[in-house]
Amino acid sequence: MGTILDYVSVYSNTNAIRTASRSVSLPASATEIKGQSDAMKKLQEDYETLKSAVSQYSTTLQMDLMAIDLLVDSQVQKDKNQSELFKQGTGIFDTCLTP
C-alpha cells in the first residue's frame, strides 16, 4: 500500500511539474533574457563612458597640479633671490621694480 501511495505522490508531482512547464513560454523567456542583455550592454557602455570621463578628469587634474607646483616653485625661487639681494644690500631698487 505504501508503494502505491508513493507512486501516486510521484505521479502527481510529475504532473504538476509538467503543467507548470507548459505555462512557461520560451519566446517570453528569450525576450526577458534579451532585455536583460540589452540592459547590461547599456550599463557597460555607460560605465565605459564614465570611466573615460573620470580618467580624463584625473589626467587634467594631475597636469593642473603639476603646473601649480611649478608656479609655486618659481615664486619661491624668486623670493629667495630677492631675499639674497636684500641681505647683500645691493640692487634694492632693482628688486622693487621686479614684479
PDB file of C-alpha atoms in Angstrom:
ATOM      1  CA  MET A   1       0.000   0.000   0.000  1.00  0.00           C
ATOM      2  CA  GLY A   2       2.863   2.376   0.846  1.00  0.00           C
ATOM      3  CA  THR A   3       4.404   1.804  -2.570  1.00  0.00           C
ATOM      4  CA  ILE A   4       1.166   2.677  -4.353  1.00  0.00           C
ATOM      5  CA  LEU A   5       0.871   5.905  -2.348  1.00  0.00           C
ATOM      6  CA  ASP A   6       4.474   6.766  -3.169  1.00  0.00           C
ATOM      7  CA  TYR A   7       3.760   6.129  -6.849  1.00  0.00           C
ATOM      8  CA  VAL A   8       0.642   8.331  -6.750  1.00  0.00           C
ATOM      9  CA  SER A   9       2.606  11.075  -4.995  1.00  0.00           C
ATOM     10  CA  VAL A  10       5.426  10.962  -7.544  1.00  0.00           C
ATOM     11  CA  TYR A  11       2.911  10.821 -10.401  1.00  0.00           C
ATOM     12  CA  SER A  12       1.017  13.863  -9.113  1.00  0.00           C
ATOM     13  CA  ASN A  13       4.245  15.779  -8.549  1.00  0.00           C
ATOM     14  CA  THR A  14       5.389  14.929 -12.073  1.00  0.00           C
ATOM     15  CA  ASN A  15       2.075  16.093 -13.496  1.00  0.00           C
ATOM     16  CA  ALA A  16       2.309  19.325 -11.530  1.00  0.00           C
ATOM     17  CA  ILE A  17       5.771  19.944 -12.945  1.00  0.00           C
ATOM     18  CA  ARG A  18       4.550  19.220 -16.491  1.00  0.00           C
ATOM     19  CA  THR A  19       1.611  21.569 -16.061  1.00  0.00           C
ATOM     20  CA  ALA A  20       3.856  24.306 -14.717  1.00  0.00           C
ATOM     21  CA  SER A  21       6.362  23.804 -17.521  1.00  0.00           C
ATOM     22  CA  ARG A  22       3.637  24.219 -20.140  1.00  0.00           C
ATOM     23  CA  SER A  23       2.818  27.665 -18.803  1.00  0.00           C
ATOM     24  CA  VAL A  24       6.365  28.880 -19.469  1.00  0.00           C
ATOM     25  CA  SER A  25       6.811  30.123 -22.998  1.00  0.00           C
ATOM     26  CA  LEU A  26      10.267  30.182 -24.470  1.00  0.00           C
ATOM     27  CA  PRO A  27       9.748  33.355 -26.532  1.00  0.00           C
ATOM     28  CA  ALA A  28       8.814  35.264 -23.382  1.00  0.00           C
ATOM     29  CA  SER A  29      11.888  33.920 -21.616  1.00  0.00           C
ATOM     30  CA  ALA A  30      14.060  34.763 -24.610  1.00  0.00           C
ATOM     31  CA  THR A  31      12.656  38.303 -24.678  1.00  0.00           C
ATOM     32  CA  GLU A  32      13.335  38.721 -20.975  1.00  0.00           C
ATOM     33  CA  ILE A  33      16.900  37.459 -21.389  1.00  0.00           C
ATOM     34  CA  LYS A  34      17.433  39.688 -24.436  1.00  0.00           C
ATOM     35  CA  GLY A  35      16.054  42.641 -22.491  1.00  0.00           C
ATOM     36  CA  GLN A  36      18.414  41.909 -19.625  1.00  0.00           C
ATOM     37  CA  SER A  37      21.272  41.521 -22.106  1.00  0.00           C
ATOM     38  CA  ASP A  38      20.444  44.878 -23.712  1.00  0.00           C
ATOM     39  CA  ALA A  39      20.240  46.492 -20.289  1.00  0.00           C
ATOM     40  CA  MET A  40      23.608  45.000 -19.321  1.00  0.00           C
ATOM     41  CA  LYS A  41      25.151  46.213 -22.576  1.00  0.00           C
ATOM     42  CA  LYS A  42      23.791  49.733 -21.947  1.00  0.00           C
ATOM     43  CA  LEU A  43      25.104  49.642 -18.379  1.00  0.00           C
ATOM     44  CA  GLN A  44      28.545  48.587 -19.626  1.00  0.00           C
ATOM     45  CA  GLU A  45      28.533  51.367 -22.240  1.00  0.00           C
ATOM     46  CA  ASP A  46      27.560  53.931 -19.608  1.00  0.00           C
ATOM     47  CA  TYR A  47      30.252  52.578 -17.274  1.00  0.00           C
ATOM     48  CA  GLU A  48      32.911  52.852 -20.003  1.00  0.00           C
ATOM     49  CA  THR A  49      31.823  56.430 -20.752  1.00  0.00           C
ATOM     50  CA  LEU A  50      32.015  57.319 -17.058  1.00  0.00           C
ATOM     51  CA  LYS A  51      35.372  55.571 -16.712  1.00  0.00           C
ATOM     52  CA  SER A  52      36.751  57.550 -19.666  1.00  0.00           C
ATOM     53  CA  ALA A  53      35.455  60.850 -18.271  1.00  0.00           C
ATOM     54  CA  VAL A  54      36.962  60.148 -14.842  1.00  0.00           C
ATOM     55  CA  SER A  55      40.266  59.177 -16.452  1.00  0.00           C
ATOM     56  CA  GLN A  56      40.352  62.398 -18.485  1.00  0.00           C
ATOM     57  CA  TYR A  57      39.451  64.424 -15.400  1.00  0.00           C
ATOM     58  CA  SER A  58      42.198  62.705 -13.416  1.00  0.00           C
ATOM     59  CA  THR A  59      44.760  63.439 -16.139  1.00  0.00           C
ATOM     60  CA  THR A  60      43.686  67.089 -16.333  1.00  0.00           C
ATOM     61  CA  LEU A  61      43.789  67.399 -12.552  1.00  0.00           C
ATOM     62  CA  GLN A  62      47.302  65.921 -12.396  1.00  0.00           C
ATOM     63  CA  MET A  63      48.513  68.313 -15.108  1.00  0.00           C
ATOM     64  CA  ASP A  64      46.950  71.287 -13.295  1.00  0.00           C
ATOM     65  CA  LEU A  65      48.563  70.230 -10.016  1.00  0.00           C
ATOM     66  CA  MET A  66      51.967  69.949 -11.713  1.00  0.00           C
ATOM     67  CA  ALA A  67      51.513  73.418 -13.269  1.00  0.00           C
ATOM     68  CA  ILE A  68      50.590  74.875  -9.866  1.00  0.00           C
ATOM     69  CA  ASP A  69      53.617  73.161  -8.322  1.00  0.00           C
ATOM     70  CA  LEU A  70      55.903  74.688 -10.961  1.00  0.00           C
ATOM     71  CA  LEU A  71      54.417  78.152 -10.407  1.00  0.00           C
ATOM     72  CA  VAL A  72      54.850  77.865  -6.642  1.00  0.00           C
ATOM     73  CA  ASP A  73      58.439  76.641  -7.044  1.00  0.00           C
ATOM     74  CA  SER A  74      59.145  79.540  -9.400  1.00  0.00           C
ATOM     75  CA  GLN A  75      57.716  82.063  -6.933  1.00  0.00           C
ATOM     76  CA  VAL A  76      59.672  80.516  -4.056  1.00  0.00           C
ATOM     77  CA  GLN A  77      62.868  80.814  -6.103  1.00  0.00           C
ATOM     78  CA  LYS A  78      62.128  84.463  -6.916  1.00  0.00           C
ATOM     79  CA  ASP A  79      61.511  85.155  -3.219  1.00  0.00           C
ATOM     80  CA  LYS A  80      64.828  83.502  -2.314  1.00  0.00           C
ATOM     81  CA  ASN A  81      66.653  85.567  -4.926  1.00  0.00           C
ATOM     82  CA  GLN A  82      65.129  88.807  -3.639  1.00  0.00           C
ATOM     83  CA  SER A  83      65.939  87.842  -0.058  1.00  0.00           C
ATOM     84  CA  GLU A  84      69.566  87.320  -1.030  1.00  0.00           C
ATOM     85  CA  LEU A  85      69.691  90.709  -2.719  1.00  0.00           C
ATOM     86  CA  PHE A  86      68.255  92.373   0.400  1.00  0.00           C
ATOM     87  CA  LYS A  87      70.759  90.555   2.606  1.00  0.00           C
ATOM     88  CA  GLN A  88      73.613  91.784   0.424  1.00  0.00           C
ATOM     89  CA  GLY A  89      72.206  95.309   0.403  1.00  0.00           C
ATOM     90  CA  THR A  90      72.678  95.638  -3.320  1.00  0.00           C
ATOM     91  CA  GLY A  91      70.118  96.054  -6.044  1.00  0.00           C
ATOM     92  CA  ILE A  92      67.338  97.148  -3.693  1.00  0.00           C
ATOM     93  CA  PHE A  93      65.818  99.433  -6.277  1.00  0.00           C
ATOM     94  CA  ASP A  94      66.140  96.763  -8.960  1.00  0.00           C
ATOM     95  CA  THR A  95      64.228  94.264  -6.847  1.00  0.00           C
ATOM     96  CA  CYS A  96      61.477  96.795  -6.143  1.00  0.00           C
ATOM     97  CA  LEU A  97      60.913  97.201  -9.860  1.00  0.00           C
ATOM     98  CA  THR A  98      60.836  93.442 -10.445  1.00  0.00           C
ATOM     99  CA  PRO A  99      57.291  92.132 -10.224  1.00  0.00           C
TER     100      PRO A  99
END
